Tab-separated table of C-alpha atoms and ligand atoms in Angstrom:
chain	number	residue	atom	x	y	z
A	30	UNK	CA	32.514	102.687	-77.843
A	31	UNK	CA	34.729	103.586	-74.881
A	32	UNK	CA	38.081	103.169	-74.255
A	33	UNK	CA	38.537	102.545	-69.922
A	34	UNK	CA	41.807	102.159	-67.920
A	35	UNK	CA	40.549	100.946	-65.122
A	36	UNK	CA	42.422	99.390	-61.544
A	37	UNK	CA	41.102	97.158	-59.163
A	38	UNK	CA	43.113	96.697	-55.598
A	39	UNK	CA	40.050	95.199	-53.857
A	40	UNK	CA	42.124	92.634	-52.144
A	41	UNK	CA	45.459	91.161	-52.873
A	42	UNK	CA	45.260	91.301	-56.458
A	43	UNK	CA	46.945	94.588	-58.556
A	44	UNK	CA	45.357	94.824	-61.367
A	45	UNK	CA	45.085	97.154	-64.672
A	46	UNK	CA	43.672	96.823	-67.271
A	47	UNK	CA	42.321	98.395	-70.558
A	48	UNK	CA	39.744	97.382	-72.090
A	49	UNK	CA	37.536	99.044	-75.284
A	50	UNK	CA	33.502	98.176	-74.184
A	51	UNK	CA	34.133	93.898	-74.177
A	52	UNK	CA	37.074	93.843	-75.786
A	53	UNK	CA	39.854	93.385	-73.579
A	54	UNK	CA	43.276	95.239	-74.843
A	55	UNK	CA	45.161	94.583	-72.362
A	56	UNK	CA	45.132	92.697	-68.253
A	57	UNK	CA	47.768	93.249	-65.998
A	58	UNK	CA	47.148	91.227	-62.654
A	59	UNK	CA	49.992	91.089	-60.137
A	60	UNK	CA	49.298	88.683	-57.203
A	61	UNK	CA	50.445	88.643	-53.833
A	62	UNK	CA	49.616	85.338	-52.886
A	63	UNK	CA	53.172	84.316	-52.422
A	64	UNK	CA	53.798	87.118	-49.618
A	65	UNK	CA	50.713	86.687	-48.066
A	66	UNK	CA	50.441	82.438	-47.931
A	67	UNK	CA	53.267	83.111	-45.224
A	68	UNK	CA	50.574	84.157	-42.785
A	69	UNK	CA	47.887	81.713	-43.779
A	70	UNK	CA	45.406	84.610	-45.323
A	71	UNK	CA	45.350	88.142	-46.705
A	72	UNK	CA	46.873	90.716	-43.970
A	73	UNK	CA	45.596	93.883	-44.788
A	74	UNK	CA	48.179	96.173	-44.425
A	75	UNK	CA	50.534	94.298	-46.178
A	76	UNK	CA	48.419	94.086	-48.708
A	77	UNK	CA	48.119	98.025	-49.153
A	78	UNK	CA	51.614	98.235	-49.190
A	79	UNK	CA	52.173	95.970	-51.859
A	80	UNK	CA	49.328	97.754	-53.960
A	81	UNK	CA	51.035	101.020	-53.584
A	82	UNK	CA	54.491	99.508	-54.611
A	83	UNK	CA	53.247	97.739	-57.479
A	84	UNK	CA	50.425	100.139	-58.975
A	85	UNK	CA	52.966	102.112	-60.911
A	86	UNK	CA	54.765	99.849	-62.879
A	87	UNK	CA	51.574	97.696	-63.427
A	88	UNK	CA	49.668	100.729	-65.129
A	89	UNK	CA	52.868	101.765	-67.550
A	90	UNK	CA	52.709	97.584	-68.117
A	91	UNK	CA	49.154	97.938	-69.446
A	92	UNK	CA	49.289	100.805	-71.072
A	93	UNK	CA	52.409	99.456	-73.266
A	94	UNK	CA	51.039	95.922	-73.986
A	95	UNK	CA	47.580	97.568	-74.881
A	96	UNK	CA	49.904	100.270	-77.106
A	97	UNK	CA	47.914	103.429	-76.178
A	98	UNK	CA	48.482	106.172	-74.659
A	99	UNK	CA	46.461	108.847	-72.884
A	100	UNK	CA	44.876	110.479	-76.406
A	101	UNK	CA	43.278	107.241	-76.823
A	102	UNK	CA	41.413	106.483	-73.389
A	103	UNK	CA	38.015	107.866	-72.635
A	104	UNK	CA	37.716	106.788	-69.058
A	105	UNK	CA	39.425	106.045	-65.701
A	106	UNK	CA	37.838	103.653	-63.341
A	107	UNK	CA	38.738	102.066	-60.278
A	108	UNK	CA	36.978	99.560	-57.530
A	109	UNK	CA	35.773	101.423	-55.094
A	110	UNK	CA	33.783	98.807	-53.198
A	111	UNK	CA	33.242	96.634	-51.441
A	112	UNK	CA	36.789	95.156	-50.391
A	113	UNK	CA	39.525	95.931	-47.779
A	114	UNK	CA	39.437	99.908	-47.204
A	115	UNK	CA	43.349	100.604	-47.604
A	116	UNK	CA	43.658	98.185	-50.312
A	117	UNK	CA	40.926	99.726	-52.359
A	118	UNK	CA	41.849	103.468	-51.195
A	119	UNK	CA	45.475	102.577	-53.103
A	120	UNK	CA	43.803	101.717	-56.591
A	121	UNK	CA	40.916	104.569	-55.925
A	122	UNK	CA	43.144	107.563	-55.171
A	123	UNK	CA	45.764	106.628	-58.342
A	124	UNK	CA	42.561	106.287	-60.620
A	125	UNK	CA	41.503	109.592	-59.375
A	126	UNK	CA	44.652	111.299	-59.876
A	127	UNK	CA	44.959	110.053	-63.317
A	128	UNK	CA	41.264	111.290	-64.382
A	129	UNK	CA	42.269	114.306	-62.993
A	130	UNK	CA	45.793	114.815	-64.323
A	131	UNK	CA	44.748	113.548	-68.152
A	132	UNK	CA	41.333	115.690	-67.696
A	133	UNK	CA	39.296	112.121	-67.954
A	134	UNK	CA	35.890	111.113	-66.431
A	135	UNK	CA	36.092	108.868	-63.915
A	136	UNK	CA	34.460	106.519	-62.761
A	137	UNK	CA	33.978	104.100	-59.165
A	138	UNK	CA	33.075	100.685	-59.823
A	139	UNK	CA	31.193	98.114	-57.500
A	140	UNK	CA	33.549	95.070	-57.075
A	141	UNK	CA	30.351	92.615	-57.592
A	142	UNK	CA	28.866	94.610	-60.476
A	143	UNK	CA	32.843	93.946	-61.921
A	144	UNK	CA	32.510	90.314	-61.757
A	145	UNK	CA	28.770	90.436	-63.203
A	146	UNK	CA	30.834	91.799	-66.063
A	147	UNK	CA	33.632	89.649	-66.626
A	148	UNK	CA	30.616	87.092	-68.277
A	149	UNK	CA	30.107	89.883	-70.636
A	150	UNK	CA	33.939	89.604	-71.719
A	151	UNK	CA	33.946	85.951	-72.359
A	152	UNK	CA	30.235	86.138	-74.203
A	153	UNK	CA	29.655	89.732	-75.756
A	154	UNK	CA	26.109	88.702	-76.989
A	155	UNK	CA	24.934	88.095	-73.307
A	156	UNK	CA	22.435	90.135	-72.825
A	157	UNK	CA	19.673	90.959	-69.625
A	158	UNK	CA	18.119	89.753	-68.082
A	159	UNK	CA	19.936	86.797	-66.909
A	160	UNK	CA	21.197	85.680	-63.226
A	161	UNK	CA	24.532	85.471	-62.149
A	162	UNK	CA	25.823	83.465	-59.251
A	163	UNK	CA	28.559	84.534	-57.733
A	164	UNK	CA	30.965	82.741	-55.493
A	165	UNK	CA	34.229	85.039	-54.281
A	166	UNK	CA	35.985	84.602	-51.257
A	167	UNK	CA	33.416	87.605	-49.496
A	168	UNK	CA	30.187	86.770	-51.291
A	169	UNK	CA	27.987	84.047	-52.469
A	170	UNK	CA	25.054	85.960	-53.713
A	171	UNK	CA	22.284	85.047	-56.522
A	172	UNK	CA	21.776	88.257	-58.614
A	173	UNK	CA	18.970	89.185	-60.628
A	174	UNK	CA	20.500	91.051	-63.390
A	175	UNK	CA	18.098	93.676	-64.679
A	176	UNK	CA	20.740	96.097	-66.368
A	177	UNK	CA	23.604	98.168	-66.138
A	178	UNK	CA	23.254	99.477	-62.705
A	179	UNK	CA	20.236	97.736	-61.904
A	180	UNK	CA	20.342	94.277	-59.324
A	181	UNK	CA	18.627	92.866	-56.868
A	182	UNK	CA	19.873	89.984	-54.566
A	183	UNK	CA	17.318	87.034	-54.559
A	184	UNK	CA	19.835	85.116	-52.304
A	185	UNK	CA	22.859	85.012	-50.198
A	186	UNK	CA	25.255	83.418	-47.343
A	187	UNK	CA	24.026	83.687	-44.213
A	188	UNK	CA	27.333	83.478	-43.161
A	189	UNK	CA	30.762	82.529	-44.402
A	190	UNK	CA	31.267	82.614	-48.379
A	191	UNK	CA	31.593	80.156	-50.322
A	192	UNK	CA	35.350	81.003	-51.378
A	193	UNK	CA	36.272	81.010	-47.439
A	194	UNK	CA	34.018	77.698	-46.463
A	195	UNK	CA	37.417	76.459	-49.345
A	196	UNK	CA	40.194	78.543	-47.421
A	197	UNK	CA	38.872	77.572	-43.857
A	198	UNK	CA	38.486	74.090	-44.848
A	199	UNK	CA	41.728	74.013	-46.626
A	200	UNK	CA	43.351	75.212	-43.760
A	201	UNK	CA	41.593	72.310	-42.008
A	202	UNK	CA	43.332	69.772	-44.048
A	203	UNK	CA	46.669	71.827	-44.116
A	204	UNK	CA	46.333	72.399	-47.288
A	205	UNK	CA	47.885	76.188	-47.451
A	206	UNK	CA	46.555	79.225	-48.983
A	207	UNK	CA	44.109	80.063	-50.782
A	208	UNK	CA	42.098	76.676	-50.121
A	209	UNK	CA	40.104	76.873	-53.179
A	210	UNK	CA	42.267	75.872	-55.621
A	211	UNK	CA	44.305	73.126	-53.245
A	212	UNK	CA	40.602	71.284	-52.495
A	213	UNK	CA	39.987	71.940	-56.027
A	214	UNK	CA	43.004	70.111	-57.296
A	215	UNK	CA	43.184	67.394	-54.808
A	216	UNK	CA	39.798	66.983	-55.168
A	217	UNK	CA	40.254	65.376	-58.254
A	218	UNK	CA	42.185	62.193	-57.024
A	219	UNK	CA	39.136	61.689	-54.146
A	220	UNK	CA	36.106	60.044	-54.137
A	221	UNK	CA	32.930	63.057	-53.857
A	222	UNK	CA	30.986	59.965	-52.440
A	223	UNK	CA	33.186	58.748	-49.570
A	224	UNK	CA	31.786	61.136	-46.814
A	225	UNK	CA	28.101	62.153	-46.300
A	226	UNK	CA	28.798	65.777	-45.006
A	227	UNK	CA	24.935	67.656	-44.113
A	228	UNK	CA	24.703	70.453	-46.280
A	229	UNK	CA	23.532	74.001	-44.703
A	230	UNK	CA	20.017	75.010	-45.142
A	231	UNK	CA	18.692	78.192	-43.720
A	232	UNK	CA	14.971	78.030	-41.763
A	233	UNK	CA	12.663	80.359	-42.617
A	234	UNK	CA	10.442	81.558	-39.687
A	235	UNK	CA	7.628	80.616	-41.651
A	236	UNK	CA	8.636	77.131	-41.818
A	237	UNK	CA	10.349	75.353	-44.468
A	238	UNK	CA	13.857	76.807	-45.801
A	239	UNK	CA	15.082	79.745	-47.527
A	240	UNK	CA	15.314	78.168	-51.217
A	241	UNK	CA	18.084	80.629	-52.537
A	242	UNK	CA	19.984	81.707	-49.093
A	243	UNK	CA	23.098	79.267	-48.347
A	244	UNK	CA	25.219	78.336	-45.429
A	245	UNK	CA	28.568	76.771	-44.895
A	246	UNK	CA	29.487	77.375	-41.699
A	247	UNK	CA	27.803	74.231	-40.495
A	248	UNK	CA	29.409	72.234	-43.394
A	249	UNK	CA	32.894	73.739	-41.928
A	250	UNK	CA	32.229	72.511	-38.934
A	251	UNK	CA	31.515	68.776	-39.799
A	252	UNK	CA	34.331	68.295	-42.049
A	253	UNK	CA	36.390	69.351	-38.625
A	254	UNK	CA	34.274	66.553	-36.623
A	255	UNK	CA	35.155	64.337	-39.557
A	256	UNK	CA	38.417	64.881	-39.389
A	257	UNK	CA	38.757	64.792	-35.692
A	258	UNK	CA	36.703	61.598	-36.027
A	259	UNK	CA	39.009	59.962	-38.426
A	260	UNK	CA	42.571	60.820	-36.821
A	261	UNK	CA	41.266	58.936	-34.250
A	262	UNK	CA	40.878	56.015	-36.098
A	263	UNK	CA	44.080	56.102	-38.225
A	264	UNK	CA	47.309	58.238	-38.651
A	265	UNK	CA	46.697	58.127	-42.350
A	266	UNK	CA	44.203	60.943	-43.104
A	267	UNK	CA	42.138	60.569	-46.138
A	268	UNK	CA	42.657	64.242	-47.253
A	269	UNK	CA	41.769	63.686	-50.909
A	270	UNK	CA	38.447	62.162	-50.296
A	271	UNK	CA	37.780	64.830	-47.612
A	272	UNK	CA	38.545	67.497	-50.103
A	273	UNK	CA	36.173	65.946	-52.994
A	274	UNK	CA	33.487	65.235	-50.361
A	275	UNK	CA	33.212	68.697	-49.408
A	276	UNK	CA	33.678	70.086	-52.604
A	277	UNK	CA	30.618	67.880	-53.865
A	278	UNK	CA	28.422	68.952	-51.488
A	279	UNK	CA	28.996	72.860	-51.628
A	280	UNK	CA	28.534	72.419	-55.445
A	281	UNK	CA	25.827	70.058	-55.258
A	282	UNK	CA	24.085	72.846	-52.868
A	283	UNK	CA	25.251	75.908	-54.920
A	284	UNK	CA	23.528	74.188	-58.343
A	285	UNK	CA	20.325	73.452	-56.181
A	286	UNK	CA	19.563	76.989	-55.096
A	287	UNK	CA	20.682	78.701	-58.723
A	288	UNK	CA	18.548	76.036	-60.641
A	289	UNK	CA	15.368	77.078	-58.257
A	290	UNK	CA	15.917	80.747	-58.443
A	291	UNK	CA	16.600	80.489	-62.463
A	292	UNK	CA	13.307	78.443	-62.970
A	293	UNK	CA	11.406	80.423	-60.618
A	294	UNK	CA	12.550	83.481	-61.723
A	295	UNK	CA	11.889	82.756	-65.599
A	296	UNK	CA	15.824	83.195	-66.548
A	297	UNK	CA	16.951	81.157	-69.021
A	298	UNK	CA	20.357	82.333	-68.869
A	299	UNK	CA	23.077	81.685	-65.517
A	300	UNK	CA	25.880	83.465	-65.535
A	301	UNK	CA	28.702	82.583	-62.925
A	302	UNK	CA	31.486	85.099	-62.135
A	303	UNK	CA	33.750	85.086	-58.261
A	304	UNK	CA	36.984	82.844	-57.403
A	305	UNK	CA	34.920	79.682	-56.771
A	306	UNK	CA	33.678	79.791	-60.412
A	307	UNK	CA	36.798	78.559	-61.540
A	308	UNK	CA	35.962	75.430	-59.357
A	309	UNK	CA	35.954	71.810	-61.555
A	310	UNK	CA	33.088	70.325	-59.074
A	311	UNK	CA	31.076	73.299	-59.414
A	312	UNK	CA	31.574	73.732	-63.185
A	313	UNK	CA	30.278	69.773	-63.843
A	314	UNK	CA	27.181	70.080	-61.232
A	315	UNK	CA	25.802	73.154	-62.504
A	316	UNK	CA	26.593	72.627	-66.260
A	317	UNK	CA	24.861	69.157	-66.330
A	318	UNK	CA	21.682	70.562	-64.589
A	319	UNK	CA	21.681	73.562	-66.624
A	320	UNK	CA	21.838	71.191	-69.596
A	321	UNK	CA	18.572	68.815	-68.193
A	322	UNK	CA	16.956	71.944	-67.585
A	323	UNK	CA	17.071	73.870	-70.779
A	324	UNK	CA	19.217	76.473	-69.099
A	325	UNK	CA	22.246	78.536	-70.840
A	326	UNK	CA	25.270	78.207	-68.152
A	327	UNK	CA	28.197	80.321	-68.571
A	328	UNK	CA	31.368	80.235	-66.869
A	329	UNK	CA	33.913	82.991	-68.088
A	330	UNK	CA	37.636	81.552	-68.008
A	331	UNK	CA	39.615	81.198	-64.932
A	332	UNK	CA	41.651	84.123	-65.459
A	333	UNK	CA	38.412	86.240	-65.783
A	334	UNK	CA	36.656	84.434	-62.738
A	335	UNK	CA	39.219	85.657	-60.372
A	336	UNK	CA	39.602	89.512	-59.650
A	337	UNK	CA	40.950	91.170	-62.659
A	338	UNK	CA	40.941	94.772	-63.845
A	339	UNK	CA	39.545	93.642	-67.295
A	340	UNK	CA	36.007	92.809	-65.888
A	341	UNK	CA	36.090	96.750	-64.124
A	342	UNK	CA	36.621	98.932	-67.410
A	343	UNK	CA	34.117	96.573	-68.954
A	344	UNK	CA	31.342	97.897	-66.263
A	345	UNK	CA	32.845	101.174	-66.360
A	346	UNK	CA	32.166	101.152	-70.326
A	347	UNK	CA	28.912	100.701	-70.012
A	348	UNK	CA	28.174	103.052	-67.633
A	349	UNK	CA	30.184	105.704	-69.255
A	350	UNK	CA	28.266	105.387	-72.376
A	351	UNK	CA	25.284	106.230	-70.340
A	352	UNK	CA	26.183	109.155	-69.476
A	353	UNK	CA	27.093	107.925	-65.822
A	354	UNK	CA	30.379	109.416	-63.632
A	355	UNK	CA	31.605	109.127	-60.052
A	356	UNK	CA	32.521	112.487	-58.374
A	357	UNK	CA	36.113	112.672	-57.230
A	358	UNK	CA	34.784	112.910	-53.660
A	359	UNK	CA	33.872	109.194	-53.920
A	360	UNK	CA	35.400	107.248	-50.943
A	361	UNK	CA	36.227	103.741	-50.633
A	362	UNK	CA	33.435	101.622	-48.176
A	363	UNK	CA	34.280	98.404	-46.908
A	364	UNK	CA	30.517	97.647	-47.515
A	365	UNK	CA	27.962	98.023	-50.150
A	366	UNK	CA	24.854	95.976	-51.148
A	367	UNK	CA	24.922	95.618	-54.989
A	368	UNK	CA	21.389	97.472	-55.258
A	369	UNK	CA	22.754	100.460	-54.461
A	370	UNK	CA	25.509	100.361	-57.404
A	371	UNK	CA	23.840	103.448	-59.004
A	372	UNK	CA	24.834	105.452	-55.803
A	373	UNK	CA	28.064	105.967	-57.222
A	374	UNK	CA	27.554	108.278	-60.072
A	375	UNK	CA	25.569	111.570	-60.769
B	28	KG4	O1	36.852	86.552	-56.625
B	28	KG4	P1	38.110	86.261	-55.895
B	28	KG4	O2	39.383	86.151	-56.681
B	28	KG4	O3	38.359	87.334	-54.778
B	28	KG4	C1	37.321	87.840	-54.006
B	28	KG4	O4	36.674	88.819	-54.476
B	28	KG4	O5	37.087	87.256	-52.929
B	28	KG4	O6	37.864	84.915	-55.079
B	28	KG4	C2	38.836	84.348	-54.242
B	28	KG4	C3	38.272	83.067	-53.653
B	28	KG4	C4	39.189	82.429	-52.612
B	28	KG4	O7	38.414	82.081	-51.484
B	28	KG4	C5	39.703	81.185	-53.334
B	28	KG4	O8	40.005	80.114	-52.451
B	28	KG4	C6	38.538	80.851	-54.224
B	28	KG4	O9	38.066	82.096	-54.695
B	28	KG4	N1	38.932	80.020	-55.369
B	28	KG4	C7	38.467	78.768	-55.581
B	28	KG4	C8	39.124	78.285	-56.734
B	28	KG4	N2	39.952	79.258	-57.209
B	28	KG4	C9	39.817	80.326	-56.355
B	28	KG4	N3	37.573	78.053	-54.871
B	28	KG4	C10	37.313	76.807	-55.323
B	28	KG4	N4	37.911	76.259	-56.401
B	28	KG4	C11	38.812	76.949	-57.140
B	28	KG4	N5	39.388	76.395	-58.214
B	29	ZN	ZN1	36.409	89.262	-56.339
């Protein structure tokens, strides 16, 4: 077993956490949402700042409601991609410092490989291979899970993520930020069925479409026809129907793609992790056709879904058990493709 503290300031979450293998001890997540709605999305230096101002008191936070101190904690980990460069440089450097200060391994963690993880929290008998879907506000990628440190992408966006097809439609509706959760909520006082909104596909040159690969930029842009369309029909928008109408059909296309690559693949076992899991539409959709297909879905709680700390000394557990560490040299990237993960340690 291994005892991580480990800090993830990927975006404009900071988070701590400790966490013993998949038992969480304790999960400190301090959002900036409030300073950042002001501006309509995350502004990056802001967002730093806030990180370096708040890492501090959050660790000292998790530390006391886990009740350990340094004897206890085998590990030091901290997201080191992919995300905003200063944001993750804030969490990287302090987790660096610490390893080095308490004479602990440490260890970089892949932000995607995190959220792969955070299923592993909510069901500790989970077990690969399975595939995970996962839906952030960056990525919307269909992940062969193989092993600890061991992925490969059988599909993705071809352009905007699922999580910011929510924020840019939100926006659309003037619905604030982050979208998800308004479209999600409204959502539920609409009708899915009112608007017939095309749903992206992606051509293959051979013909035919890509039957895992997704996009929503399209979708964006007919909900904005739609609802140039209707305000010129009426002052009275019908925002709520809007919202569930969009919301049905990126879940309705999410389910299809995961259901093909599960069947195809010969996984029995879908594991969701990313902001958008924590969507109702896309939690119905893809339990029911898990259900008429024999599948195992699991969705990991809200407050695991979203970035958390918890879900990044889980994957650092694991890897520290096998013998795996990051050099202090590591630097944060902006970038990384998941199958590269094992990159990070020596
Ligand atoms: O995983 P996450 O917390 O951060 C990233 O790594 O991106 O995901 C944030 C994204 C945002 O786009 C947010 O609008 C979306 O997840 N989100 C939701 C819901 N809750 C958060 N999208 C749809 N429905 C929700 N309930
Ligand atoms: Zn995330």
């Amino acid at each position: 077993m291994a005892t991580i503290l480990a800090i993830e300031t990927s975006c404009d979450e900071t988070a701590v956490a400790l966490a013993n293998n998949r038992n969480v001890l304790s999960s400190i997540v301090a959002s900036q949402i409030d300073v950042h709605r002001q501006y309509g999305g995350v502004v990056p230096e802001v967002a730093s700042r806030r990180h370096l101002e708040t890492i501090n008191g959050a660790i000292a936070q998790g530390l006391q409601a886990a009740d350990l101190d340094w004897s206890s904690i085998d590990g030091v980990a901290a997201t080191c991609a992919p995300g905003l460069v200063g944001a993750l440089l804030v969490g990287l450097t302090t987790a660096k410092t610490l390893a080095m200060v308490h004479q602990k391994p440490f260890l970089g963690v892949h932000h995607l490989e995190g959220h792969i993880y955070a299923s592993y929290l909510s069901t500790p008998e989970l077990a690969p291979p399975f595939l995970c879907l996962l839906v952030s506000g960056g990525h919307t990628s269909l992940i062969y899970v193989r092993d600890c440190g061991m992925y490969e992408t059988i599909g993705q966006t071809r352009d905007d993520a699922a999580g910011e097809a929510f924020d840019k439609v939100a926006r659309l509706l003037d619905l604030g930020y982050p979208g998800g959760p308004a479209i999600d909520s409204l959502a539920r006082e609409g009708n899915g069925q009112a608007f017939r909104l095309a749903e992206g596909k992606v051509s293959m040159t051979t013909g035919g479409y890509h039957p895992y690969d997704s996009s929503f930029s399209g979708l964006k842009t007919a909900v904005l026809r739609l609802v140039q369309q209707l305000k010129q029909e009426s002052e009275e928008l019908p925002v709520a129907d809007i919202a569930a109408s969009f919301q049905h059909t990126v879940a309705k296309a999410l389910t299809k793609r995961t259901i093909a690559a599960a069947l195809d693949y010969g996984l029995n076992t879908i594991a969701v992790g990313g902001g958008v899991a924590a969507n109702s539409g896309l939690r119905y959709h893809l339990l029911a056709a898990g259900a008429s297909h024999n599948l195992q879905v699991l969705f990991p709680p809200r407050a695991l879904c979203t970035d958390n700390a918890a879900m990044i000394a889980c994957a650092a557990a694991d890897h520290l058990q096998r013998g795996h560490q990051s050099p202090l040299t590591l630097s944060a990237q902006s970038r990384m493709a998941i199958g590269t993960v094992m990159d990070l340690y020596r």
